[in-house]
Short mmCIF file of C-alpha atoms in Angstrom, two decimals:
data_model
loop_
_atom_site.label_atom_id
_atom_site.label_comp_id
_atom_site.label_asym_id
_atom_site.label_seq_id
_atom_site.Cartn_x
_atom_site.Cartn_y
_atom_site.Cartn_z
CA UNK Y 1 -10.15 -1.15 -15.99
CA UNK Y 2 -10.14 2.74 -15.92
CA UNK Y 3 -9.56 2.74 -12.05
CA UNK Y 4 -9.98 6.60 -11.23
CA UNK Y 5 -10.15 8.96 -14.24
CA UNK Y 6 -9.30 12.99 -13.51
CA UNK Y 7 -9.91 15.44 -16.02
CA UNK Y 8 -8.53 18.17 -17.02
CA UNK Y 9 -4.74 17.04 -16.59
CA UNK Y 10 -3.53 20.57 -16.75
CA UNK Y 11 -5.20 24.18 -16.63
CA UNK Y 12 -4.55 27.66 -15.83
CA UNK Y 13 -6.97 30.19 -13.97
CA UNK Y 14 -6.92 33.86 -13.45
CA UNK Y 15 -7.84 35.03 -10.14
CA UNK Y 16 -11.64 34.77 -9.33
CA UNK Y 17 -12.20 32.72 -12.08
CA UNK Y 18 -13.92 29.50 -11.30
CA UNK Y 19 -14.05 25.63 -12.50
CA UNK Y 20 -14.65 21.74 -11.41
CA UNK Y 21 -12.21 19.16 -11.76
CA UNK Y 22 -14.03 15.96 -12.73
CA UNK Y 23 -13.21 12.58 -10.66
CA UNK Y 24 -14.54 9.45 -12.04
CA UNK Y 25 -14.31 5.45 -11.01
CA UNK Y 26 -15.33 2.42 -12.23
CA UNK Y 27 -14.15 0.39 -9.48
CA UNK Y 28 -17.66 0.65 -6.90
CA UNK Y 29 -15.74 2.03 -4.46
CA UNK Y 30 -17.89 3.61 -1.62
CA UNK Y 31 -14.88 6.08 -0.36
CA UNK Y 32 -13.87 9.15 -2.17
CA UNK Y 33 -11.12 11.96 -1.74
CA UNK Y 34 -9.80 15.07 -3.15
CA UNK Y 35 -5.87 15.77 -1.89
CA UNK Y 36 -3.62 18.76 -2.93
CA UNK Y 37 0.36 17.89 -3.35
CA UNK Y 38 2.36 20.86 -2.56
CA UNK Y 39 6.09 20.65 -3.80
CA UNK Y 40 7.75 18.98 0.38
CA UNK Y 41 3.98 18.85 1.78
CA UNK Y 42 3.22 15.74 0.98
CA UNK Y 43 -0.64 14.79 0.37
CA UNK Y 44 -3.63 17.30 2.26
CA UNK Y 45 -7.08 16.28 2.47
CA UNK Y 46 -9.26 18.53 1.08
CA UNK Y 47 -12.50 16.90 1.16
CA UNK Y 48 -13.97 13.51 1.15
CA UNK Y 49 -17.71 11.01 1.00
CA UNK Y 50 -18.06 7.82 2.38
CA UNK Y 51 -20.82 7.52 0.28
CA UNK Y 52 -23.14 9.31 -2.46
CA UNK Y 53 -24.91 11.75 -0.75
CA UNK Y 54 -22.37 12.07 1.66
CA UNK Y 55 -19.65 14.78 2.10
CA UNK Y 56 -17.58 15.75 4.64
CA UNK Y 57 -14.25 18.42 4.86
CA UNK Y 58 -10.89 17.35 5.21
CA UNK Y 59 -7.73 19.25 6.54
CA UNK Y 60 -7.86 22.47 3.94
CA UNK Y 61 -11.11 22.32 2.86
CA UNK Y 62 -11.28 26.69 2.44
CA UNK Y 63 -11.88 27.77 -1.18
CA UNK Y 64 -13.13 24.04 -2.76
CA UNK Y 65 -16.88 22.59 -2.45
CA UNK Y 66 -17.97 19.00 -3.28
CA UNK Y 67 -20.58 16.79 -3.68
CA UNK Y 68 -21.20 13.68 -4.55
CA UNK Y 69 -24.69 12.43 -6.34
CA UNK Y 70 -23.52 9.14 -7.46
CA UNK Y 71 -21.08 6.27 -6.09
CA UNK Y 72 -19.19 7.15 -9.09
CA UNK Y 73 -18.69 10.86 -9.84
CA UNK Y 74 -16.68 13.10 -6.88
CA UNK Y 75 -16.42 16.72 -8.59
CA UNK Y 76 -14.14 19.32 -6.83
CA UNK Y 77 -15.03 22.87 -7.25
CA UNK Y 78 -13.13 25.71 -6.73
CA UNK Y 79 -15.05 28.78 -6.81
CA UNK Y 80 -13.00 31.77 -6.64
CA UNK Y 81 -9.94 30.78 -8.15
CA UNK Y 82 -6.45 32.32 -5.59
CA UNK Y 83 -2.76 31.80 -6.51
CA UNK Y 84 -3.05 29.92 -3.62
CA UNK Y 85 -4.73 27.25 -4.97
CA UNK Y 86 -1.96 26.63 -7.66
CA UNK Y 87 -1.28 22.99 -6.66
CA UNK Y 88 -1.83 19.38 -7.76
CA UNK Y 89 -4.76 17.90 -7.29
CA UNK Y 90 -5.39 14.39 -7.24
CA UNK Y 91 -8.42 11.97 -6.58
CA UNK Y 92 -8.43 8.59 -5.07
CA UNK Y 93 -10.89 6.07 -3.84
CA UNK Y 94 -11.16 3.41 -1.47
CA UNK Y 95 -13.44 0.25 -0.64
CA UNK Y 96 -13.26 0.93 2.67
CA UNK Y 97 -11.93 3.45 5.15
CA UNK Y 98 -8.36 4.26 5.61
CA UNK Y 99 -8.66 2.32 8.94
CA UNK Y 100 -9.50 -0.68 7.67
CA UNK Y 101 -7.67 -3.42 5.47
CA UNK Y 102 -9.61 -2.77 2.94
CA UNK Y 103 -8.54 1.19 2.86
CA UNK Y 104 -5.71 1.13 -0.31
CA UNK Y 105 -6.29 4.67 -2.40
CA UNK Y 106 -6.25 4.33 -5.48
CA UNK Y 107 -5.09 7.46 -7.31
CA UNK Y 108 -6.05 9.21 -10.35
CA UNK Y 109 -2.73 10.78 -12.52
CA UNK Y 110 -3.62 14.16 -10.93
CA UNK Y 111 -4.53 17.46 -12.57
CA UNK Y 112 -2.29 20.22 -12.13
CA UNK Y 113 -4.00 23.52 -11.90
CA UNK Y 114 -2.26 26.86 -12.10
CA UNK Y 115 -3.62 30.76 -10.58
CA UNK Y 116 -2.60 33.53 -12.50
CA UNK H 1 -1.71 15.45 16.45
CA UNK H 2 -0.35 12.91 14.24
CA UNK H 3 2.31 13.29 12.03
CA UNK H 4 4.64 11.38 9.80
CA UNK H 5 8.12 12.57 9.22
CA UNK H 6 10.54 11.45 6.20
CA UNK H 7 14.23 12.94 7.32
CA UNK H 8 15.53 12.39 3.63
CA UNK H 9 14.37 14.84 1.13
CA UNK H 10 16.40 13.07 -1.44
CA UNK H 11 19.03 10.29 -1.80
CA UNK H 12 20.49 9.11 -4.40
CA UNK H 13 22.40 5.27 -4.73
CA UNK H 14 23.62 3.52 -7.80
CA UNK H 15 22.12 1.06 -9.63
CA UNK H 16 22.46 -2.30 -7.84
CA UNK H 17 22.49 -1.18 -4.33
CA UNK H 18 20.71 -1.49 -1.51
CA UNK H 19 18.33 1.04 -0.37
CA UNK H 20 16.13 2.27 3.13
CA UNK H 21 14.14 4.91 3.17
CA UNK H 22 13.37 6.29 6.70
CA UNK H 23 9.80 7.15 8.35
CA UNK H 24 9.00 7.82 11.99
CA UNK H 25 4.99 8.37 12.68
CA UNK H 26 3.34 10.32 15.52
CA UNK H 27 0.29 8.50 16.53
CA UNK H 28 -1.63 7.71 19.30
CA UNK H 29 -2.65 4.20 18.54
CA UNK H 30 -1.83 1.16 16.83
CA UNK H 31 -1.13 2.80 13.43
CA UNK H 32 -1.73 1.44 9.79
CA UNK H 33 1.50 2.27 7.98
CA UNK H 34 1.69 2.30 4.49
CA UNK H 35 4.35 2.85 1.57
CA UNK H 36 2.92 4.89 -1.58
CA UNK H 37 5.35 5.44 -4.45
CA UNK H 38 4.94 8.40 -7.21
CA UNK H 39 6.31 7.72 -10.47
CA UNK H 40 6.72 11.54 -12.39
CA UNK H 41 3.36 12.57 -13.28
CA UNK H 42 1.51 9.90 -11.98
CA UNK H 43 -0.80 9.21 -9.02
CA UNK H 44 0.53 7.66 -6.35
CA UNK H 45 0.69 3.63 -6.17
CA UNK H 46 0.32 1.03 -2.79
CA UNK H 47 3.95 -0.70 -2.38
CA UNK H 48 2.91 -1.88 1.49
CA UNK H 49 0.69 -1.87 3.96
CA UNK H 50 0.89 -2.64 7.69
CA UNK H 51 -2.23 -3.57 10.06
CA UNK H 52 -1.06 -6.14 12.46
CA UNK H 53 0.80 -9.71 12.78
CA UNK H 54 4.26 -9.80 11.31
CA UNK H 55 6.08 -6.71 11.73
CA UNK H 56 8.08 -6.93 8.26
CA UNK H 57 5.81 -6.45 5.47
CA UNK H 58 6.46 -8.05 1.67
CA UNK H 59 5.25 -5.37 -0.99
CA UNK H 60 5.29 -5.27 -4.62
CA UNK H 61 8.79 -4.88 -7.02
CA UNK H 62 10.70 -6.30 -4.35
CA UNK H 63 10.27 -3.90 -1.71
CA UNK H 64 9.86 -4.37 2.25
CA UNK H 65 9.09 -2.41 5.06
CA UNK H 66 9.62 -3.16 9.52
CA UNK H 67 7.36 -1.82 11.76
CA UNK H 68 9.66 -1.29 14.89
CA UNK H 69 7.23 0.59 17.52
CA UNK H 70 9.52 1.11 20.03
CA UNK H 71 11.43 3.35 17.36
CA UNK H 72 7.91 4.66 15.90
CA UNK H 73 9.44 3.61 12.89
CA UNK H 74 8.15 1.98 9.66
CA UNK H 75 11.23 2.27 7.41
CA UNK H 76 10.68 0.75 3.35
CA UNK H 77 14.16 -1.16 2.21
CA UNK H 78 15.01 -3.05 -1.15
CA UNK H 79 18.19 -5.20 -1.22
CA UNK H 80 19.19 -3.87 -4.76
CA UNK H 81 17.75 -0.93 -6.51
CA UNK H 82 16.65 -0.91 -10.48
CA UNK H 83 17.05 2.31 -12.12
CA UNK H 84 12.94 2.06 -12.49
CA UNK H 85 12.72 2.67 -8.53
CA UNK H 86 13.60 6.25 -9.33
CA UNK H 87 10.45 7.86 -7.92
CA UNK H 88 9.10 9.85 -5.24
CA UNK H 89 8.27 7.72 -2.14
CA UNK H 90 5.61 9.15 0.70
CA UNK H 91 5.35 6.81 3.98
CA UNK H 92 1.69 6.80 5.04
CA UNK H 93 -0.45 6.96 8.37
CA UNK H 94 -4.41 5.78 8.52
CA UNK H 95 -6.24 7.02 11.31
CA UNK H 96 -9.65 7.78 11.93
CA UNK H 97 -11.30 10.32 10.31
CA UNK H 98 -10.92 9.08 6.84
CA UNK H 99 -7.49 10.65 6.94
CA UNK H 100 -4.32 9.52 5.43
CA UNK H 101 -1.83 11.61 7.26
CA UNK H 102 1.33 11.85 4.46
CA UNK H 103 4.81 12.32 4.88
CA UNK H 104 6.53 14.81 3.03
CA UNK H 105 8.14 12.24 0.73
CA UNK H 106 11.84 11.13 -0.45
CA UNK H 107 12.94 11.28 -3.75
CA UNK H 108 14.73 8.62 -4.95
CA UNK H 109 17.41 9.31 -7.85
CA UNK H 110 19.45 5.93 -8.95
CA UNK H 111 22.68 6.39 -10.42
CA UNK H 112 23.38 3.87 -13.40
#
């Protein structure tokens, strides 16, 4: 199995440029998030869907959009690219909420995007 | 607000020796703990989880984890480390919300 696919792995933006990292899974999961890992941050949720269709923000959602038409597609866009956005980004998936016993994440490898 | 805390930002032990890794949680309610570890450039991988029952969890590659809440604790230990455990670990909190709430993470170093 693929389990969560991100693409690009790496890529550098100028300032006010804009692009959409790709999140794919192959596992049905219903639960979907975007995180940012900042070097002794650990993990922030940026956005996440508990569903297709369904979208909600997270803990630093400012800058990024989502949305999610299928069960297995979670694109995260960032619109106006800011050096403060130079981070790495990494999708995950669920079956089921984190508060369940069914809420394991699993992660893509991560994409690590750099503002110029 | 909740809020997981990792004291050690690194620590390094030689090959062969036993290991714990500290994490203390801020929560409200009966937390779900978990253990992720990060390999270098790789997601992040389940090691443990904690719900309810038995306060010392089994995970994989040997590794365990005791849920003391008096201490608001949930530390990770391995009797004796391989020099593949080198890796970042993050100590976890699931609350409502859809929200992991991460720790800031140890990294592990193993001398050989």
């Amino acid at each position: 199995n693929a389990g969560v696919t991100q693409t690009p792995k790496f890529r550098i933006l100028k300032i006010g440029q804009s692009m959409t990292l790709q999140c794919t899974q192959d596992m049905n999961h219903n639960y979907m998030y975007w995180y940012r890992q900042d070097p002794g941050m650990g993990l922030k949720l940026i956005y996440y869907s508990v569903g297709a269709g369904i979208t909600d923000k997270g803990e630093v959602p400012n800058g990024y959009n989502v949305s999610r038409s299928t069960t297995e597609d979670f694109p995260l866009r960032l619109e106006l690219a800011a050096p403060s956005q130079t981070s790495v980004y990494f999708c995950a998936s669920s079956y089921g909420g984190v508060d369940t016993n069914t809420g394991e994440l699993f992660f893509g490898e991560g994409s690590r995007l750099t503002v110029l | 607000a909740q809020s997981v805390t990792q004291p050690d930002i690194h620590i390094t032990v030689s090959e062969g020796a036993s290991l714990e890794l500290r994490c203390n949680y801020s929560y409200g309610a009966t937390p779900y703990l978990f253990w992720y570890v990060q390999s270098p450039g790789q997601g992040l991988q389940l090691l443990l989880k904690y719900f309810s029952g038995d306060t010392l969890v089994q995970g994989i590659k040997g590794f365990e984890a005791e849920f003391k809440r008096s201490q608001s604790s949930f530390n990770l230990r391995k009797p004796s480390v391989h020099w593949s455990d080198a890796a970042e670990y993050f100590c976890a909190v699931g609350n409502y919300g859809q929200n992991f709430v991460f720790g800031p993470g140890t990294r592990l170093s193993v001398l050989p």
